Amino acid sequence: MTSHAQHSQLLFADIKEFSSRSDHAQLRARNDLYAEMRSAFTDERWRSCRHEDRGDGVLVVIPSDPDLPLETLFTDVLPRLEAGLGGRRRSDPLLRLRIAVHAGPVHRDRHGFAGHAVNHVFRLCDGAPLRQALDEATSDTAVLVSEAVHDTVVRAGLPGVEATTFHPVTFQVKETRARAYLHVPGDPACALRIAREAALEPHGGRDDARHGGVSVSAGHSVHMDGAIVTAGDAQVTMPAAQRTRWWRGPRGESR
């Protein structure tokens, strides 16, 4: 492993519904992913970055470079990626991407990239708010940015970055529970709706529901929805109800 971590920008793009495709379709999707990413970054910028293949996605590590400041991802790269994916709808199989953006110290050894920043960008991408956004958006990309990126780029008011299109959400994946900001380049109303829904749900909303139920401790009898805690200092856990979702995706199809 390198003796010193290098502070880098991290972008992870993951293909929606990759595992449901045939082997042939997966290979084509991977090829299309790299083609669209290279086009969005431009060949010169793409060559200046390092990449780690993740099977159904790609991790892009962008070294600190004045020629590619972090705000360029939002003002140039991501809009071009959304436009490129949208253009594919006329003839090619659908390619839709969940995208996570973070920044921090990154280690590199002979096996690849490592460190807390790398772990965090993967967990951002696996969070329920981002999954829900791409499920429901009319666009082909949905983006979740870490609080660190929001503080240094979005809230800082850098030119070309519209702060009102980034909405706070809380996500939980494994032991990571954190605040992040949801941005849907082609469907800003979707990001706002999901953030508002999450704010109305108790205890963090969908992520908590996915990871467990309701735990109650009491030193006396407590009545709740037909269940009773009768013993002093007893603890009972109630399983979370399974939720089903129905939505209509872009172009009017049910999913």
XYZ file of C-alpha atoms in Angstrom:
255
model
C 0.000 0.000 0.000
C 1.174 3.545 -0.643
C 2.805 5.192 2.370
C 0.633 8.278 2.029
C -2.950 8.526 0.880
C -3.651 10.951 -1.932
C -6.658 13.237 -1.611
C -8.834 12.502 -4.622
C -12.286 12.962 -6.022
C -14.282 9.744 -6.271
C -17.123 8.953 -8.640
C -18.764 5.539 -8.688
C -21.261 4.662 -11.434
C -23.373 1.514 -11.116
C -25.625 0.005 -13.817
C -29.271 -0.427 -12.841
C -30.697 -3.978 -13.147
C -27.364 -5.383 -14.294
C -27.738 -8.855 -12.741
C -31.091 -9.473 -14.465
C -29.449 -9.353 -17.911
C -28.004 -12.256 -19.855
C -24.232 -12.679 -20.023
C -24.208 -11.229 -23.537
C -26.303 -8.256 -22.438
C -24.068 -7.673 -19.397
C -20.970 -7.547 -21.585
C -22.647 -5.078 -23.910
C -23.807 -2.939 -20.974
C -20.257 -2.827 -19.600
C -18.881 -1.780 -22.973
C -21.566 0.896 -23.309
C -20.884 2.153 -19.776
C -17.215 2.762 -20.491
C -17.996 4.395 -23.834
C -20.469 6.808 -22.231
C -18.171 7.609 -19.308
C -15.239 8.299 -21.613
C -17.400 10.559 -23.746
C -18.743 12.447 -20.730
C -15.276 13.056 -19.292
C -13.693 13.566 -22.758
C -10.781 11.352 -23.757
C -8.134 13.657 -22.308
C -9.764 13.892 -18.880
C -10.537 10.170 -18.842
C -6.867 9.340 -19.403
C -5.868 11.609 -16.510
C -8.074 9.615 -14.113
C -7.590 6.140 -12.705
C -10.329 3.527 -12.960
C -11.201 0.351 -11.112
C -13.676 -2.037 -12.722
C -16.406 -3.289 -10.382
C -18.231 -5.707 -12.688
C -21.542 -3.874 -12.815
C -19.947 -0.450 -12.459
C -16.745 1.561 -12.451
C -14.933 3.558 -9.794
C -13.267 6.684 -11.158
C -10.504 8.195 -9.029
C -9.739 11.764 -10.035
C -6.464 13.109 -8.617
C -6.446 16.708 -7.426
C -6.003 18.635 -10.653
C -6.682 22.307 -11.398
C -7.764 21.281 -14.898
C -10.609 19.181 -13.456
C -11.988 20.905 -10.337
C -14.749 19.060 -8.531
C -17.468 21.451 -9.674
C -16.712 20.430 -13.283
C -18.357 17.079 -12.542
C -21.661 18.880 -11.971
C -21.386 21.598 -14.602
C -19.909 19.530 -17.421
C -19.375 15.789 -16.923
C -22.701 14.714 -15.395
C -24.916 16.791 -17.736
C -23.039 15.362 -20.712
C -23.451 11.845 -19.326
C -27.214 12.333 -18.861
C -27.538 13.671 -22.415
C -25.544 10.768 -23.833
C -27.630 8.151 -22.041
C -30.839 9.872 -23.119
C -29.742 9.730 -26.739
C -29.344 5.965 -26.524
C -33.073 5.417 -26.010
C -33.797 5.645 -29.735
C -31.894 2.511 -30.692
C -29.849 0.900 -27.929
C -30.773 -1.123 -24.817
C -31.550 1.098 -21.842
C -28.535 2.052 -19.721
C -29.386 3.866 -16.479
C -26.847 4.696 -13.771
C -26.747 5.308 -10.026
C -23.865 7.677 -9.343
C -22.165 8.507 -6.048
C -19.655 11.330 -5.557
C -17.286 11.769 -2.627
C -13.809 13.129 -1.945
C -11.127 12.144 0.534
C -7.850 10.321 1.131
C -7.401 7.302 -1.149
C -4.805 4.564 -0.726
C -3.603 2.433 -3.601
C -1.818 -0.910 -3.491
C -1.246 -3.691 -6.006
C -4.824 -4.888 -5.507
C -6.521 -1.562 -6.208
C -7.925 1.345 -4.201
C -8.752 1.292 -0.501
C -9.585 3.472 2.467
C -12.583 4.948 4.245
C -13.287 7.345 1.384
C -13.545 4.428 -1.052
C -15.854 2.525 1.305
C -18.031 5.599 1.713
C -18.566 6.205 -2.003
C -19.662 2.572 -2.457
C -22.133 2.875 0.409
C -23.505 6.125 -0.951
C -24.275 4.301 -4.174
C -25.987 1.438 -2.345
C -28.202 3.669 -0.209
C -31.989 3.481 -0.453
C -32.531 7.165 -1.441
C -30.400 6.789 -4.555
C -31.991 3.472 -5.516
C -35.457 4.959 -5.102
C -34.503 8.023 -7.146
C -33.419 5.994 -10.160
C -36.483 3.758 -9.798
C -38.818 6.743 -9.995
C -36.968 9.354 -12.064
C -37.778 10.108 -15.675
C -34.053 10.646 -16.285
C -31.274 8.099 -16.828
C -29.015 9.131 -13.943
C -29.458 9.883 -10.246
C -26.649 11.244 -8.090
C -25.959 11.119 -4.347
C -23.147 13.348 -3.096
C -21.507 13.140 0.288
C -21.819 15.893 2.858
C -18.125 16.705 2.318
C -18.674 17.344 -1.393
C -21.823 19.336 -0.689
C -19.990 21.556 1.780
C -17.015 22.263 -0.478
C -18.773 22.566 -3.842
C -22.538 22.994 -3.607
C -22.942 25.099 -0.472
C -19.852 27.075 -1.392
C -21.823 28.560 -4.291
C -19.273 27.750 -6.976
C -20.232 29.035 -10.441
C -22.569 26.787 -12.419
C -23.583 24.573 -9.478
C -27.240 25.131 -8.580
C -27.571 24.464 -4.851
C -31.381 24.322 -4.931
C -31.282 21.059 -6.919
C -29.464 19.165 -4.121
C -31.713 17.879 -1.344
C -30.662 16.412 2.055
C -31.413 12.769 2.828
C -30.146 10.247 5.360
C -28.940 6.826 4.255
C -27.798 3.725 6.084
C -25.763 0.872 4.584
C -24.176 -1.676 6.945
C -22.667 0.271 9.856
C -22.590 3.541 7.912
C -25.350 6.032 8.633
C -24.810 9.487 7.198
C -26.316 12.559 5.645
C -25.971 13.086 1.901
C -27.530 15.174 -0.859
C -29.676 13.826 -3.671
C -29.459 15.339 -7.149
C -31.290 14.100 -10.258
C -29.873 15.998 -13.268
C -32.762 15.308 -15.639
C -35.601 15.286 -13.098
C -35.077 17.759 -10.216
C -38.646 17.308 -8.976
C -37.911 13.647 -8.240
C -35.068 14.486 -5.853
C -37.190 17.027 -4.013
C -40.092 14.593 -3.660
C -37.931 11.794 -2.249
C -36.234 14.135 0.232
C -39.616 15.403 1.446
C -40.982 11.869 1.803
C -37.918 10.809 3.780
C -38.261 13.801 6.098
C -41.828 12.768 6.936
C -40.916 9.158 7.766
C -39.908 8.442 11.395
C -36.407 7.267 12.314
C -34.859 7.895 8.931
C -37.449 6.327 6.634
C -36.874 3.586 4.094
C -33.322 2.635 5.102
C -34.314 1.899 8.690
C -37.338 -0.057 7.508
C -35.090 -2.182 5.350
C -32.696 -2.951 8.186
C -35.038 -3.807 11.019
C -38.094 -3.030 13.074
C -38.992 -1.077 16.179
C -37.236 -1.757 19.460
C -38.908 -0.738 22.724
C -37.612 -0.856 26.273
C -39.888 -0.216 29.229
C -39.802 -0.358 33.016
C -43.586 -0.738 33.183
C -46.458 -1.986 31.038
C -46.772 -0.295 27.653
C -49.545 -0.745 25.077
C -48.732 -0.261 21.411
C -50.649 -1.436 18.341
C -51.954 -4.550 20.035
C -48.624 -5.529 21.625
C -48.005 -5.179 25.382
C -44.736 -5.000 27.255
C -45.739 -6.325 30.667
C -42.518 -7.160 32.450
C -40.440 -4.513 34.127
C -37.318 -3.583 32.153
C -38.406 -5.861 29.297
C -37.383 -5.305 25.705
C -39.341 -6.373 22.634
C -38.567 -5.975 18.955
C -41.360 -5.736 16.411
C -40.491 -6.719 12.805
C -40.819 -4.007 10.206
C -43.687 -4.457 7.795
C -42.658 -5.246 4.274
C -43.458 -2.466 1.862
C -44.300 -2.926 -1.772
C -43.872 -0.222 -4.346
C -45.564 0.438 -7.613
C -44.361 3.085 -9.951
C -44.511 4.061 -13.554
C -41.142 4.762 -15.062
C -40.125 6.936 -17.971
C -41.944 6.439 -21.253
C -44.986 5.159 -19.357
C -43.843 1.591 -18.706
C -44.600 -0.246 -15.465
C -41.569 -1.719 -13.734
